[in-house]
Amino acid sequence: QGTRDHPPAQAALRDRLLAAVVACFKRHGAAAIDTPVLELRETLTGKYGEEAKLIYELQDQGGELLALRYDLTVPFARYLAMNKITNMKRYHVAKVYRRDNPATTRGRYREFYQCDFDIAGQFDPMIPDAECLKIVHEILSDLQLGDFLIKVNDRRILNGVFAVCGIPESKFITTCSTVDKLDKIPWQDVKNEMVGEKGLSPEAADRIGEYVQLHGGLDLIERLLQDPKLSQNKLAKEGLGDMKLLFEYLTLFGITGKISFDLSLARGLDYYTGVIFEAVLLQQENDHVEEPVSVGSVAGGGRYDGLVGMFDPKGRKVPCVGVSIGIERIFSILEQRAKASGEKVRATETEVLVATPQKQLLAARLKLISELWDAGIKAEMFYKKDPKLLKQLQYCEDTGIPLAAIVGEQELTDGVVKLRDVATREEVRM
């Protein structure tokens, strides 16, 4: 049904992954917030475009129409408006819900975690946007998932392209969601959808095709700024000017090697207003292939300057930019990698097992383990009065506990503890 249980080893792997992501968010000065899983249905509807059909709506319970949150961005915008906050840098790690067709092998579920970082507030252009891209770069580099590419575009550039190609404004959003499929299906299929389903003329679709298949860096931005048609369009000109500024900042961060200005990137959600970006992992199919192949998006985000205003009674806007790390996709990659390498993931963090070699020594074990716990040491013991030493040591090997603290009659007499390194079997008396 698109949900799953996490056994201990998986939960431990997920904890490590989330800790690495949160550490990066904290390094950039973000404060944590949390919001309810349930939102009023009207809060969520009308914010996601074609994807709204995936919202889990709940039956009327005593007059209120509720829904499960679909992402963490809309609740954040609602939170800012409700509390009249105009300036905030926040992160939020929580579960979201989508009535999607699950593809569990690809990390697509109906209940899954999102890890979001957002900067809200009126600032000079592209400085917060550049930091969001730097965060994606840091996280993907830290997790060592292999080669990746961060694609960037701007909704204003796209809208400018649509305008100069003769697309009516009423069709911008639906055209956007079709263009967004270019990374999954070939141009011909995208064109067929534009003409067949979205009602564009074949000529307009071809004109769009000339632009949306372009990708590059600063050189492409400069070229488009000189483009006779685009340079006449106010929106496109603004977007390209900001894109140029963004690339200057990314150059200072030293990360442009992994960034591509890609006109096919559209991102399906309605609420984006400016810069949009998406990170994909690349896989070298084999040595003969020049172009690396994308194995799917692992992070995405962008600027959404109008969303907070939708929740403010006076329509006051708070500009925002943010990024969401696709933790499920990354998790399924790490999981497959652990399986392939035969690496055993420790489910616990126990540092020492308190063990006894003879009978009638339960009291000694209880006293020692209590001292260890009080000293903040992660310790376990067997829940049997007289366990066999071999069984206790075997348990250490099975669960990866590195040390055994052994108290026998001799140790009690001498007032010492024998500490055994489980892997090397070396022992020291302390």
mmCIF file with all atom_site columns, C-alpha atoms in Angstrom, residues 24 28 128-142 145-154 183 214-218 220-221 243 246-247 250-251 253-267 275-283 292-302 321-326 330:
data_model
loop_
_atom_site.group_PDB
_atom_site.id
_atom_site.type_symbol
_atom_site.label_atom_id
_atom_site.label_alt_id
_atom_site.label_comp_id
_atom_site.label_asym_id
_atom_site.label_entity_id
_atom_site.label_seq_id
_atom_site.pdbx_PDB_ins_code
_atom_site.Cartn_x
_atom_site.Cartn_y
_atom_site.Cartn_z
_atom_site.occupancy
_atom_site.B_iso_or_equiv
_atom_site.pdbx_formal_charge
_atom_site.auth_seq_id
_atom_site.auth_comp_id
_atom_site.auth_asym_id
_atom_site.auth_atom_id
_atom_site.pdbx_PDB_model_num
ATOM 1  C CA . CYS A 1 24  ? 24.359 20.597 7.370   1.00 0.00 ? 24  CYS A CA 1
ATOM 2  C CA . HIS A 1 28  ? 23.951 27.094 7.914   1.00 0.00 ? 28  HIS A CA 1
ATOM 3  C CA . PRO A 1 128 ? 19.855 33.085 -0.253  1.00 0.00 ? 128 PRO A CA 1
ATOM 4  C CA . ASP A 1 129 ? 19.223 31.167 -3.512  1.00 0.00 ? 129 ASP A CA 1
ATOM 5  C CA . ALA A 1 130 ? 22.962 30.549 -3.907  1.00 0.00 ? 130 ALA A CA 1
ATOM 6  C CA . GLU A 1 131 ? 23.160 29.270 -0.316  1.00 0.00 ? 131 GLU A CA 1
ATOM 7  C CA . CYS A 1 132 ? 20.379 26.742 -0.970  1.00 0.00 ? 132 CYS A CA 1
ATOM 8  C CA . LEU A 1 133 ? 22.357 25.371 -3.931  1.00 0.00 ? 133 LEU A CA 1
ATOM 9  C CA . LYS A 1 134 ? 25.516 25.264 -1.806  1.00 0.00 ? 134 LYS A CA 1
ATOM 10 C CA . ILE A 1 135 ? 23.621 23.192 0.781   1.00 0.00 ? 135 ILE A CA 1
ATOM 11 C CA . VAL A 1 136 ? 22.540 20.658 -1.861  1.00 0.00 ? 136 VAL A CA 1
ATOM 12 C CA . HIS A 1 137 ? 26.150 20.467 -3.064  1.00 0.00 ? 137 HIS A CA 1
ATOM 13 C CA . GLU A 1 138 ? 27.449 19.956 0.501   1.00 0.00 ? 138 GLU A CA 1
ATOM 14 C CA . ILE A 1 139 ? 24.950 17.233 1.383   1.00 0.00 ? 139 ILE A CA 1
ATOM 15 C CA . LEU A 1 140 ? 25.401 15.240 -1.837  1.00 0.00 ? 140 LEU A CA 1
ATOM 16 C CA . SER A 1 141 ? 29.196 15.525 -1.537  1.00 0.00 ? 141 SER A CA 1
ATOM 17 C CA . ASP A 1 142 ? 29.172 14.487 2.153   1.00 0.00 ? 142 ASP A CA 1
ATOM 18 C CA . LEU A 1 145 ? 26.534 9.014  -3.463  1.00 0.00 ? 145 LEU A CA 1
ATOM 19 C CA . GLY A 1 146 ? 28.648 9.309  -6.605  1.00 0.00 ? 146 GLY A CA 1
ATOM 20 C CA . ASP A 1 147 ? 28.541 11.880 -9.388  1.00 0.00 ? 147 ASP A CA 1
ATOM 21 C CA . PHE A 1 148 ? 25.645 14.363 -9.389  1.00 0.00 ? 148 PHE A CA 1
ATOM 22 C CA . LEU A 1 149 ? 24.401 17.372 -11.311 1.00 0.00 ? 149 LEU A CA 1
ATOM 23 C CA . ILE A 1 150 ? 22.310 20.283 -10.053 1.00 0.00 ? 150 ILE A CA 1
ATOM 24 C CA . LYS A 1 151 ? 20.081 21.692 -12.801 1.00 0.00 ? 151 LYS A CA 1
ATOM 25 C CA . VAL A 1 152 ? 18.873 25.276 -12.402 1.00 0.00 ? 152 VAL A CA 1
ATOM 26 C CA . ASN A 1 153 ? 16.337 27.339 -14.289 1.00 0.00 ? 153 ASN A CA 1
ATOM 27 C CA . ASP A 1 154 ? 13.970 30.215 -13.541 1.00 0.00 ? 154 ASP A CA 1
ATOM 28 C CA . ASP A 1 183 ? 14.047 14.347 -18.297 1.00 0.00 ? 183 ASP A CA 1
ATOM 29 C CA . LEU A 1 214 ? 19.336 24.027 -24.304 1.00 0.00 ? 214 LEU A CA 1
ATOM 30 C CA . HIS A 1 215 ? 21.618 23.629 -21.293 1.00 0.00 ? 215 HIS A CA 1
ATOM 31 C CA . GLY A 1 216 ? 24.972 25.131 -20.301 1.00 0.00 ? 216 GLY A CA 1
ATOM 32 C CA . GLY A 1 217 ? 26.520 27.730 -18.005 1.00 0.00 ? 217 GLY A CA 1
ATOM 33 C CA . LEU A 1 218 ? 27.321 31.436 -18.021 1.00 0.00 ? 218 LEU A CA 1
ATOM 34 C CA . LEU A 1 220 ? 24.417 30.192 -22.463 1.00 0.00 ? 220 LEU A CA 1
ATOM 35 C CA . ILE A 1 221 ? 23.016 32.904 -20.159 1.00 0.00 ? 221 ILE A CA 1
ATOM 36 C CA . MET A 1 243 ? 20.601 33.757 -13.316 1.00 0.00 ? 243 MET A CA 1
ATOM 37 C CA . LEU A 1 246 ? 23.446 33.467 -9.316  1.00 0.00 ? 246 LEU A CA 1
ATOM 38 C CA . PHE A 1 247 ? 26.241 31.911 -11.399 1.00 0.00 ? 247 PHE A CA 1
ATOM 39 C CA . LEU A 1 250 ? 28.122 29.961 -7.311  1.00 0.00 ? 250 LEU A CA 1
ATOM 40 C CA . THR A 1 251 ? 31.529 30.602 -8.901  1.00 0.00 ? 251 THR A CA 1
ATOM 41 C CA . PHE A 1 253 ? 31.375 29.155 -3.744  1.00 0.00 ? 253 PHE A CA 1
ATOM 42 C CA . GLY A 1 254 ? 33.443 27.062 -6.167  1.00 0.00 ? 254 GLY A CA 1
ATOM 43 C CA . ILE A 1 255 ? 30.602 24.730 -7.149  1.00 0.00 ? 255 ILE A CA 1
ATOM 44 C CA . THR A 1 256 ? 29.760 25.630 -10.783 1.00 0.00 ? 256 THR A CA 1
ATOM 45 C CA . GLY A 1 257 ? 31.380 22.381 -11.970 1.00 0.00 ? 257 GLY A CA 1
ATOM 46 C CA . LYS A 1 258 ? 28.282 20.520 -10.755 1.00 0.00 ? 258 LYS A CA 1
ATOM 47 C CA . ILE A 1 259 ? 25.700 23.106 -11.891 1.00 0.00 ? 259 ILE A CA 1
ATOM 48 C CA . SER A 1 260 ? 23.910 23.237 -15.237 1.00 0.00 ? 260 SER A CA 1
ATOM 49 C CA . PHE A 1 261 ? 21.568 25.999 -16.415 1.00 0.00 ? 261 PHE A CA 1
ATOM 50 C CA . ASP A 1 262 ? 18.918 23.792 -18.016 1.00 0.00 ? 262 ASP A CA 1
ATOM 51 C CA . LEU A 1 263 ? 15.904 25.265 -19.814 1.00 0.00 ? 263 LEU A CA 1
ATOM 52 C CA . SER A 1 264 ? 13.979 21.972 -19.721 1.00 0.00 ? 264 SER A CA 1
ATOM 53 C CA . LEU A 1 265 ? 13.724 22.121 -15.922 1.00 0.00 ? 265 LEU A CA 1
ATOM 54 C CA . ALA A 1 266 ? 10.196 23.255 -15.053 1.00 0.00 ? 266 ALA A CA 1
ATOM 55 C CA . ARG A 1 267 ? 9.229  21.529 -11.752 1.00 0.00 ? 267 ARG A CA 1
ATOM 56 C CA . VAL A 1 275 ? 14.786 30.241 -9.542  1.00 0.00 ? 275 VAL A CA 1
ATOM 57 C CA . ILE A 1 276 ? 14.042 26.504 -9.559  1.00 0.00 ? 276 ILE A CA 1
ATOM 58 C CA . PHE A 1 277 ? 16.531 23.670 -9.200  1.00 0.00 ? 277 PHE A CA 1
ATOM 59 C CA . GLU A 1 278 ? 16.793 19.915 -9.036  1.00 0.00 ? 278 GLU A CA 1
ATOM 60 C CA . ALA A 1 279 ? 19.716 17.628 -8.232  1.00 0.00 ? 279 ALA A CA 1
ATOM 61 C CA . VAL A 1 280 ? 20.090 14.317 -10.053 1.00 0.00 ? 280 VAL A CA 1
ATOM 62 C CA . LEU A 1 281 ? 22.511 11.465 -9.462  1.00 0.00 ? 281 LEU A CA 1
ATOM 63 C CA . LEU A 1 282 ? 24.464 10.421 -12.524 1.00 0.00 ? 282 LEU A CA 1
ATOM 64 C CA . GLN A 1 283 ? 25.441 6.909  -13.415 1.00 0.00 ? 283 GLN A CA 1
ATOM 65 C CA . PRO A 1 292 ? 26.259 10.101 -17.958 1.00 0.00 ? 292 PRO A CA 1
ATOM 66 C CA . VAL A 1 293 ? 22.717 8.861  -17.362 1.00 0.00 ? 293 VAL A CA 1
ATOM 67 C CA . SER A 1 294 ? 20.507 10.326 -14.632 1.00 0.00 ? 294 SER A CA 1
ATOM 68 C CA . VAL A 1 295 ? 19.222 7.848  -12.040 1.00 0.00 ? 295 VAL A CA 1
ATOM 69 C CA . GLY A 1 296 ? 16.651 10.196 -10.603 1.00 0.00 ? 296 GLY A CA 1
ATOM 70 C CA . SER A 1 297 ? 16.129 13.361 -8.659  1.00 0.00 ? 297 SER A CA 1
ATOM 71 C CA . VAL A 1 298 ? 17.479 13.460 -5.088  1.00 0.00 ? 298 VAL A CA 1
ATOM 72 C CA . ALA A 1 299 ? 16.803 17.114 -4.196  1.00 0.00 ? 299 ALA A CA 1
ATOM 73 C CA . GLY A 1 300 ? 14.724 19.965 -5.521  1.00 0.00 ? 300 GLY A CA 1
ATOM 74 C CA . GLY A 1 301 ? 13.487 23.399 -4.682  1.00 0.00 ? 301 GLY A CA 1
ATOM 75 C CA . GLY A 1 302 ? 13.173 26.982 -5.730  1.00 0.00 ? 302 GLY A CA 1
ATOM 76 C CA . VAL A 1 321 ? 13.431 30.195 -1.248  1.00 0.00 ? 321 VAL A CA 1
ATOM 77 C CA . GLY A 1 322 ? 14.011 26.632 -0.138  1.00 0.00 ? 322 GLY A CA 1
ATOM 78 C CA . VAL A 1 323 ? 15.261 23.155 -0.869  1.00 0.00 ? 323 VAL A CA 1
ATOM 79 C CA . SER A 1 324 ? 13.950 19.692 -0.120  1.00 0.00 ? 324 SER A CA 1
ATOM 80 C CA . ILE A 1 325 ? 16.328 16.729 0.134   1.00 0.00 ? 325 ILE A CA 1
ATOM 81 C CA . GLY A 1 326 ? 14.819 13.516 -1.284  1.00 0.00 ? 326 GLY A CA 1
ATOM 82 C CA . ILE A 1 330 ? 18.933 8.536  -1.115  1.00 0.00 ? 330 ILE A CA 1
#
